[in-house]
Amino acid sequence: MARFLSGVRFQVFYFGVKTLNEFGHEHVYDAVEKPLLFAQTAAFLEVLHSLVGLVRSPVSATLPQITSRLYVTWGILWSFPEVRSHILVSSLVISWSITEIIRYSFFGTREAFGSAPSWLLWLRYSTFLLMYPAGIISEVVLIYNALSYMKESGKYAVRMPNKWNFSFDYYYASLVGLAIYVPGCPYLYSYMLGQRKKAVSKTKAA
Amino acid sequence: MKVLVVTRSGKELIKGGLQLNDSATVADLQEAIHKRTRKYYPSRQRLTLPVQPGSKERPTVLHYQKSLSEYTKGSTSELTVVFKDLGPQVKYSTLFFFEYLGPLLLYPIFYYFPVYKYFGYKEERVIHPVQTYALYYWCFHYFKRIMETFFVHRFSHATSPISNVFRNCAYYWSFGAFIAYFVNHPLYTPVSDLQMKIGFGFGIVCQVANFYCHLLLRNLRSPSGNGGYQIPRGFLFNIVTCANYTTEIYQWLGFNIATQTVAGYVFMVVAAGIMTNWALGKHRRLKKLFDGKEGRPKYPRRWVILPPFL
């Protein structure tokens, strides 16, 4: 399954870069929409795997990642077409796909052959240094840009009075979401740095 | 007897070790360590017997009331203990007091003060009877919890790491404000009078039952704070291990039936999840301890926390 998913992501990457070159950043989203929606949604299985113990990553590292991916894919890009033409959609798609292709190839080869080639290991634990900030900045800016459209349209809002005495405001929830990036990013980045240290020292010892 | 105190990385915490009486207890050892290290008061110390490297067994934790000779296996007059710093500690009663104080004080703020003005609503609002009763119910509940903390509960561990204060207060205070916001909202829609009465009535019955459960649990432990485990008996404990959690969850159900908010139900589900986690651990521990062998009683077949589901 890992190999299948990396194949889909490669498709995302390929179409993304192709469209970027040929037509410019405004059209990237339309070109990658279907495989992107599919791949990101399927990724929620990762959290399941983590919970069940199939992969070694802790839930605390996979859950924020998957949540932010699903939120940006469905909650921002799919829900608010106005932000699709932003140039950072390109950087988002590219950084996500590169990271994911490497990650799934890494897991895939480990499953199939018992271990991954050292260059793949190096890629997995080095590309994040650039990809994480690129992806995070893209996500944050896209969410921020969608904010005014959220307020205007009142999409996904639940208003009172109602039988269940509940209200929900997508705009404020997104602000909270943005706020979570503040502690979340250093946590995830330092987690990966720690993983990198462990992986590099393991190969040195081997 | 000589006691060597090492950290988990193998370094000696106290150079040259400590000299103690052969009849000394673990508590005496903890005092001695505290005297030499100043920073590490006894409740911060976690002392274990060393395990073989690579062994998967869980290390034996030294119990403060036991005598040191119980851990030397009688053979040598030298004992090595492994030290772990548990970090700054607070008493459980302190932790509980602050967790419960938040909901007790925050909820009335939403009832009495024009808070909703700042959310963009007009100041005038009609207060339904159910909202007033909910206020009394809620505040009584947390007042009861605080009283139980100081006068009823006997804790197995005296202290808890200080980080739990922030974590637990965040949980209780956030949910308290979350629920208070919706129940006291100017656009709140009350349920029928009958439903309200059923909800609060049921809730009160469960709170009384919960209090009785706490009394029964208290009497299982002696005042000297042995902290050991006993098979709970009597009242609902005869059919469910963690009857105290059961009554607590049902008590919130009563509150929610009467007030009907998504926020209240979410809180109940999360709380039930947390308590179920604890209950499973306790049930497992009791079954392991009371296995029916060597003259120990066998733990009877019981529901864990929520009959008829678990």
Short mmCIF file of N, CA and C in Angstrom, two decimals, chain B residues 67-171:
data_model
loop_
_atom_site.label_atom_id
_atom_site.label_comp_id
_atom_site.label_asym_id
_atom_site.label_seq_id
_atom_site.Cartn_x
_atom_site.Cartn_y
_atom_site.Cartn_z
N SER B 67 11.20 -2.40 54.90
CA SER B 67 12.55 -2.37 55.43
C SER B 67 13.54 -2.68 54.31
N LEU B 68 14.72 -2.05 54.35
CA LEU B 68 15.72 -2.24 53.31
C LEU B 68 16.16 -3.69 53.19
N SER B 69 16.18 -4.38 54.31
CA SER B 69 16.66 -5.76 54.28
C SER B 69 15.76 -6.64 53.42
N GLU B 70 14.50 -6.23 53.22
CA GLU B 70 13.60 -6.99 52.35
C GLU B 70 14.08 -6.99 50.91
N TYR B 71 14.88 -6.00 50.56
CA TYR B 71 15.32 -5.90 49.17
C TYR B 71 16.72 -6.43 48.94
N THR B 72 17.45 -6.74 50.03
CA THR B 72 18.82 -7.22 49.84
C THR B 72 18.85 -8.73 49.65
N LYS B 73 17.68 -9.34 49.68
CA LYS B 73 17.57 -10.80 49.54
C LYS B 73 18.41 -11.50 50.61
N GLY B 74 18.64 -10.81 51.70
CA GLY B 74 19.29 -11.40 52.88
C GLY B 74 20.76 -11.72 52.73
N SER B 75 21.25 -11.73 51.49
CA SER B 75 22.62 -12.24 51.31
C SER B 75 23.70 -11.25 51.70
N THR B 76 23.75 -10.11 51.05
CA THR B 76 24.86 -9.18 51.31
C THR B 76 24.43 -8.07 52.25
N SER B 77 25.42 -7.34 52.72
CA SER B 77 25.09 -6.17 53.53
C SER B 77 25.31 -4.92 52.71
N GLU B 78 25.22 -5.08 51.39
CA GLU B 78 25.35 -3.91 50.52
C GLU B 78 24.20 -3.94 49.52
N LEU B 79 23.61 -2.79 49.32
CA LEU B 79 22.45 -2.71 48.43
C LEU B 79 22.69 -1.59 47.42
N THR B 80 22.37 -1.89 46.16
CA THR B 80 22.45 -0.84 45.14
C THR B 80 21.04 -0.47 44.72
N VAL B 81 20.76 0.81 44.75
CA VAL B 81 19.44 1.27 44.28
C VAL B 81 19.63 2.25 43.14
N VAL B 82 18.65 2.22 42.21
CA VAL B 82 18.70 3.14 41.08
C VAL B 82 17.75 4.30 41.37
N PHE B 83 18.25 5.51 41.17
CA PHE B 83 17.50 6.71 41.52
C PHE B 83 16.95 7.37 40.27
N LYS B 84 15.69 7.79 40.34
CA LYS B 84 15.14 8.63 39.26
C LYS B 84 14.48 9.84 39.89
N ASP B 85 14.76 11.00 39.31
CA ASP B 85 14.13 12.23 39.79
C ASP B 85 12.77 12.39 39.11
N LEU B 86 11.73 12.43 39.92
CA LEU B 86 10.39 12.56 39.34
C LEU B 86 10.02 14.01 39.06
N GLY B 87 10.92 14.92 39.35
CA GLY B 87 10.61 16.33 39.11
C GLY B 87 9.83 16.91 40.28
N PRO B 88 9.67 18.23 40.26
CA PRO B 88 8.95 18.88 41.38
C PRO B 88 7.56 18.27 41.54
N GLN B 89 7.17 18.05 42.78
CA GLN B 89 5.92 17.36 43.07
C GLN B 89 4.95 18.28 43.82
N VAL B 90 3.65 18.01 43.61
CA VAL B 90 2.64 18.69 44.44
C VAL B 90 1.78 17.60 45.07
N LYS B 91 1.18 17.94 46.19
CA LYS B 91 0.29 16.98 46.83
C LYS B 91 -0.95 16.78 45.95
N TYR B 92 -1.49 15.56 45.96
CA TYR B 92 -2.70 15.30 45.18
C TYR B 92 -3.83 16.21 45.58
N SER B 93 -3.90 16.48 46.89
CA SER B 93 -4.99 17.35 47.33
C SER B 93 -4.84 18.75 46.73
N THR B 94 -3.60 19.20 46.58
CA THR B 94 -3.39 20.52 45.97
C THR B 94 -3.81 20.49 44.50
N LEU B 95 -3.38 19.43 43.81
CA LEU B 95 -3.72 19.28 42.39
C LEU B 95 -5.23 19.30 42.19
N PHE B 96 -5.93 18.47 42.94
CA PHE B 96 -7.39 18.38 42.80
C PHE B 96 -8.05 19.70 43.14
N PHE B 97 -7.58 20.35 44.19
CA PHE B 97 -8.19 21.62 44.59
C PHE B 97 -8.17 22.62 43.44
N PHE B 98 -7.02 22.78 42.79
CA PHE B 98 -6.94 23.76 41.72
C PHE B 98 -7.70 23.35 40.47
N GLU B 99 -7.71 22.04 40.19
CA GLU B 99 -8.48 21.59 39.01
C GLU B 99 -9.95 21.93 39.18
N TYR B 100 -10.47 21.66 40.38
CA TYR B 100 -11.90 21.83 40.63
C TYR B 100 -12.29 23.28 40.89
N LEU B 101 -11.34 24.07 41.33
CA LEU B 101 -11.65 25.47 41.64
C LEU B 101 -12.05 26.21 40.37
N GLY B 102 -11.36 25.91 39.26
CA GLY B 102 -11.65 26.56 37.98
C GLY B 102 -13.12 26.46 37.61
N PRO B 103 -13.64 25.23 37.43
CA PRO B 103 -15.06 25.12 37.07
C PRO B 103 -15.99 25.76 38.10
N LEU B 104 -15.63 25.66 39.36
CA LEU B 104 -16.48 26.21 40.41
C LEU B 104 -16.62 27.72 40.28
N LEU B 105 -15.53 28.39 39.89
CA LEU B 105 -15.57 29.85 39.80
C LEU B 105 -15.94 30.35 38.41
N LEU B 106 -15.50 29.62 37.37
CA LEU B 106 -15.74 30.11 36.01
C LEU B 106 -17.20 30.04 35.60
N TYR B 107 -17.87 28.95 35.95
CA TYR B 107 -19.27 28.75 35.51
C TYR B 107 -20.17 29.89 35.97
N PRO B 108 -20.16 30.27 37.26
CA PRO B 108 -21.02 31.36 37.69
C PRO B 108 -20.74 32.68 36.98
N ILE B 109 -19.50 32.84 36.50
CA ILE B 109 -19.20 34.09 35.79
C ILE B 109 -20.09 34.23 34.57
N PHE B 110 -20.29 33.09 33.84
CA PHE B 110 -21.14 33.13 32.65
C PHE B 110 -22.60 33.35 33.01
N TYR B 111 -22.99 32.95 34.23
CA TYR B 111 -24.38 33.10 34.64
C TYR B 111 -24.67 34.51 35.11
N TYR B 112 -23.80 35.02 35.98
CA TYR B 112 -24.08 36.29 36.64
C TYR B 112 -23.63 37.53 35.88
N PHE B 113 -22.53 37.44 35.15
CA PHE B 113 -21.96 38.65 34.55
C PHE B 113 -22.31 38.77 33.07
N PRO B 114 -22.36 40.00 32.53
CA PRO B 114 -22.71 40.20 31.11
C PRO B 114 -21.56 39.83 30.18
N VAL B 115 -21.22 38.57 30.23
CA VAL B 115 -20.09 38.09 29.43
C VAL B 115 -20.40 38.11 27.94
N TYR B 116 -21.67 37.81 27.62
CA TYR B 116 -22.04 37.63 26.21
C TYR B 116 -22.01 38.93 25.42
N LYS B 117 -21.93 40.03 26.15
CA LYS B 117 -21.76 41.33 25.51
C LYS B 117 -20.52 41.31 24.63
N TYR B 118 -19.48 40.65 25.12
CA TYR B 118 -18.20 40.64 24.41
C TYR B 118 -18.19 39.66 23.24
N PHE B 119 -19.26 38.85 23.16
CA PHE B 119 -19.37 37.97 22.02
C PHE B 119 -20.32 38.55 21.00
N GLY B 120 -20.76 39.76 21.24
CA GLY B 120 -21.60 40.43 20.27
C GLY B 120 -23.09 40.31 20.51
N TYR B 121 -23.51 39.85 21.70
CA TYR B 121 -24.94 39.73 21.97
C TYR B 121 -25.42 40.90 22.82
N LYS B 122 -26.73 41.17 22.73
CA LYS B 122 -27.28 42.27 23.54
C LYS B 122 -27.22 41.88 25.02
N GLU B 123 -27.18 42.91 25.86
CA GLU B 123 -27.03 42.61 27.28
C GLU B 123 -28.23 41.94 27.92
N GLU B 124 -29.47 42.34 27.51
CA GLU B 124 -30.63 41.78 28.20
C GLU B 124 -30.81 40.33 27.79
N ARG B 125 -31.08 39.49 28.75
CA ARG B 125 -31.43 38.11 28.44
C ARG B 125 -32.39 37.56 29.47
N VAL B 126 -33.17 36.58 29.01
CA VAL B 126 -34.11 35.90 29.89
C VAL B 126 -33.42 34.68 30.46
N ILE B 127 -33.50 34.50 31.77
CA ILE B 127 -32.88 33.31 32.37
C ILE B 127 -33.96 32.28 32.63
N HIS B 128 -33.81 31.12 32.01
CA HIS B 128 -34.77 30.03 32.20
C HIS B 128 -34.48 29.33 33.52
N PRO B 129 -35.52 28.76 34.14
CA PRO B 129 -35.30 28.05 35.41
C PRO B 129 -34.22 26.97 35.31
N VAL B 130 -34.21 26.24 34.17
CA VAL B 130 -33.23 25.16 34.05
C VAL B 130 -31.80 25.69 34.15
N GLN B 131 -31.59 26.91 33.66
CA GLN B 131 -30.23 27.47 33.71
C GLN B 131 -29.82 27.74 35.17
N THR B 132 -30.80 28.18 35.97
CA THR B 132 -30.50 28.42 37.38
C THR B 132 -30.21 27.12 38.10
N TYR B 133 -31.07 26.11 37.84
CA TYR B 133 -30.84 24.82 38.50
C TYR B 133 -29.51 24.21 38.07
N ALA B 134 -29.18 24.42 36.77
CA ALA B 134 -27.91 23.88 36.27
C ALA B 134 -26.74 24.51 37.01
N LEU B 135 -26.85 25.80 37.29
CA LEU B 135 -25.80 26.50 38.03
C LEU B 135 -25.62 25.88 39.40
N TYR B 136 -26.76 25.63 40.11
CA TYR B 136 -26.67 25.06 41.46
C TYR B 136 -26.09 23.65 41.40
N TYR B 137 -26.57 22.88 40.41
CA TYR B 137 -26.12 21.50 40.27
C TYR B 137 -24.63 21.43 40.03
N TRP B 138 -24.19 22.24 39.07
CA TRP B 138 -22.77 22.25 38.67
C TRP B 138 -21.88 22.66 39.84
N CYS B 139 -22.25 23.75 40.49
CA CYS B 139 -21.42 24.26 41.59
C CYS B 139 -21.43 23.31 42.77
N PHE B 140 -22.59 22.70 43.04
CA PHE B 140 -22.63 21.72 44.11
C PHE B 140 -21.68 20.57 43.79
N HIS B 141 -21.69 20.14 42.52
CA HIS B 141 -20.85 19.01 42.12
C HIS B 141 -19.38 19.28 42.40
N TYR B 142 -18.90 20.44 41.98
CA TYR B 142 -17.48 20.73 42.19
C TYR B 142 -17.16 21.07 43.64
N PHE B 143 -18.12 21.62 44.34
CA PHE B 143 -17.92 21.85 45.77
C PHE B 143 -17.80 20.50 46.48
N LYS B 144 -18.66 19.58 46.09
CA LYS B 144 -18.61 18.22 46.67
C LYS B 144 -17.23 17.60 46.40
N ARG B 145 -16.74 17.73 45.17
CA ARG B 145 -15.45 17.16 44.84
C ARG B 145 -14.34 17.74 45.71
N ILE B 146 -14.38 19.05 45.94
CA ILE B 146 -13.32 19.67 46.74
C ILE B 146 -13.41 19.15 48.18
N MET B 147 -14.62 19.04 48.70
CA MET B 147 -14.77 18.54 50.07
C MET B 147 -14.26 17.12 50.19
N GLU B 148 -14.59 16.32 49.17
CA GLU B 148 -14.12 14.93 49.20
C GLU B 148 -12.61 14.86 49.15
N THR B 149 -12.01 15.76 48.38
CA THR B 149 -10.55 15.78 48.28
C THR B 149 -9.92 15.97 49.64
N PHE B 150 -10.48 16.87 50.44
CA PHE B 150 -9.85 17.16 51.72
C PHE B 150 -10.30 16.25 52.85
N PHE B 151 -11.53 15.70 52.76
CA PHE B 151 -12.05 14.98 53.92
C PHE B 151 -12.36 13.51 53.69
N VAL B 152 -12.41 13.10 52.45
CA VAL B 152 -12.81 11.71 52.21
C VAL B 152 -11.71 10.85 51.59
N HIS B 153 -11.12 11.34 50.51
CA HIS B 153 -10.20 10.48 49.77
C HIS B 153 -8.95 10.15 50.54
N ARG B 154 -8.49 8.90 50.36
CA ARG B 154 -7.16 8.52 50.88
C ARG B 154 -6.33 8.15 49.68
N PHE B 155 -5.30 8.92 49.42
CA PHE B 155 -4.55 8.74 48.17
C PHE B 155 -3.47 7.68 48.28
N SER B 156 -3.31 6.92 47.19
CA SER B 156 -2.27 5.89 47.18
C SER B 156 -0.89 6.49 47.05
N HIS B 157 -0.79 7.53 46.21
CA HIS B 157 0.49 8.24 46.17
C HIS B 157 0.27 9.60 46.81
N ALA B 158 1.24 10.10 47.54
CA ALA B 158 1.02 11.38 48.19
C ALA B 158 1.07 12.52 47.18
N THR B 159 1.91 12.37 46.14
CA THR B 159 2.17 13.51 45.26
C THR B 159 2.03 13.17 43.78
N SER B 160 2.07 14.23 42.98
CA SER B 160 1.95 14.11 41.54
C SER B 160 2.89 15.15 40.93
N PRO B 161 3.48 14.88 39.77
CA PRO B 161 4.39 15.88 39.19
C PRO B 161 3.69 17.19 38.92
N ILE B 162 4.40 18.29 39.08
CA ILE B 162 3.78 19.61 38.97
C ILE B 162 3.24 19.86 37.57
N SER B 163 3.81 19.20 36.54
CA SER B 163 3.31 19.42 35.18
C SER B 163 1.86 18.99 35.06
N ASN B 164 1.44 18.04 35.89
CA ASN B 164 0.04 17.62 35.85
C ASN B 164 -0.91 18.72 36.25
N VAL B 165 -0.44 19.68 37.05
CA VAL B 165 -1.31 20.79 37.46
C VAL B 165 -1.74 21.55 36.21
N PHE B 166 -0.79 21.86 35.33
CA PHE B 166 -1.12 22.63 34.14
C PHE B 166 -2.00 21.83 33.20
N ARG B 167 -1.65 20.58 33.02
CA ARG B 167 -2.40 19.74 32.11
C ARG B 167 -3.83 19.55 32.60
N ASN B 168 -3.99 19.16 33.88
CA ASN B 168 -5.32 18.89 34.42
C ASN B 168 -6.17 20.14 34.52
N CYS B 169 -5.56 21.25 34.93
CA CYS B 169 -6.33 22.49 35.01
C CYS B 169 -6.78 22.93 33.63
N ALA B 170 -5.93 22.75 32.62
CA ALA B 170 -6.32 23.11 31.26
C ALA B 170 -7.56 22.32 30.86
N TYR B 171 -7.56 21.04 31.18
CA TYR B 171 -8.68 20.17 30.85
C TYR B 171 -9.95 20.61 31.54
#
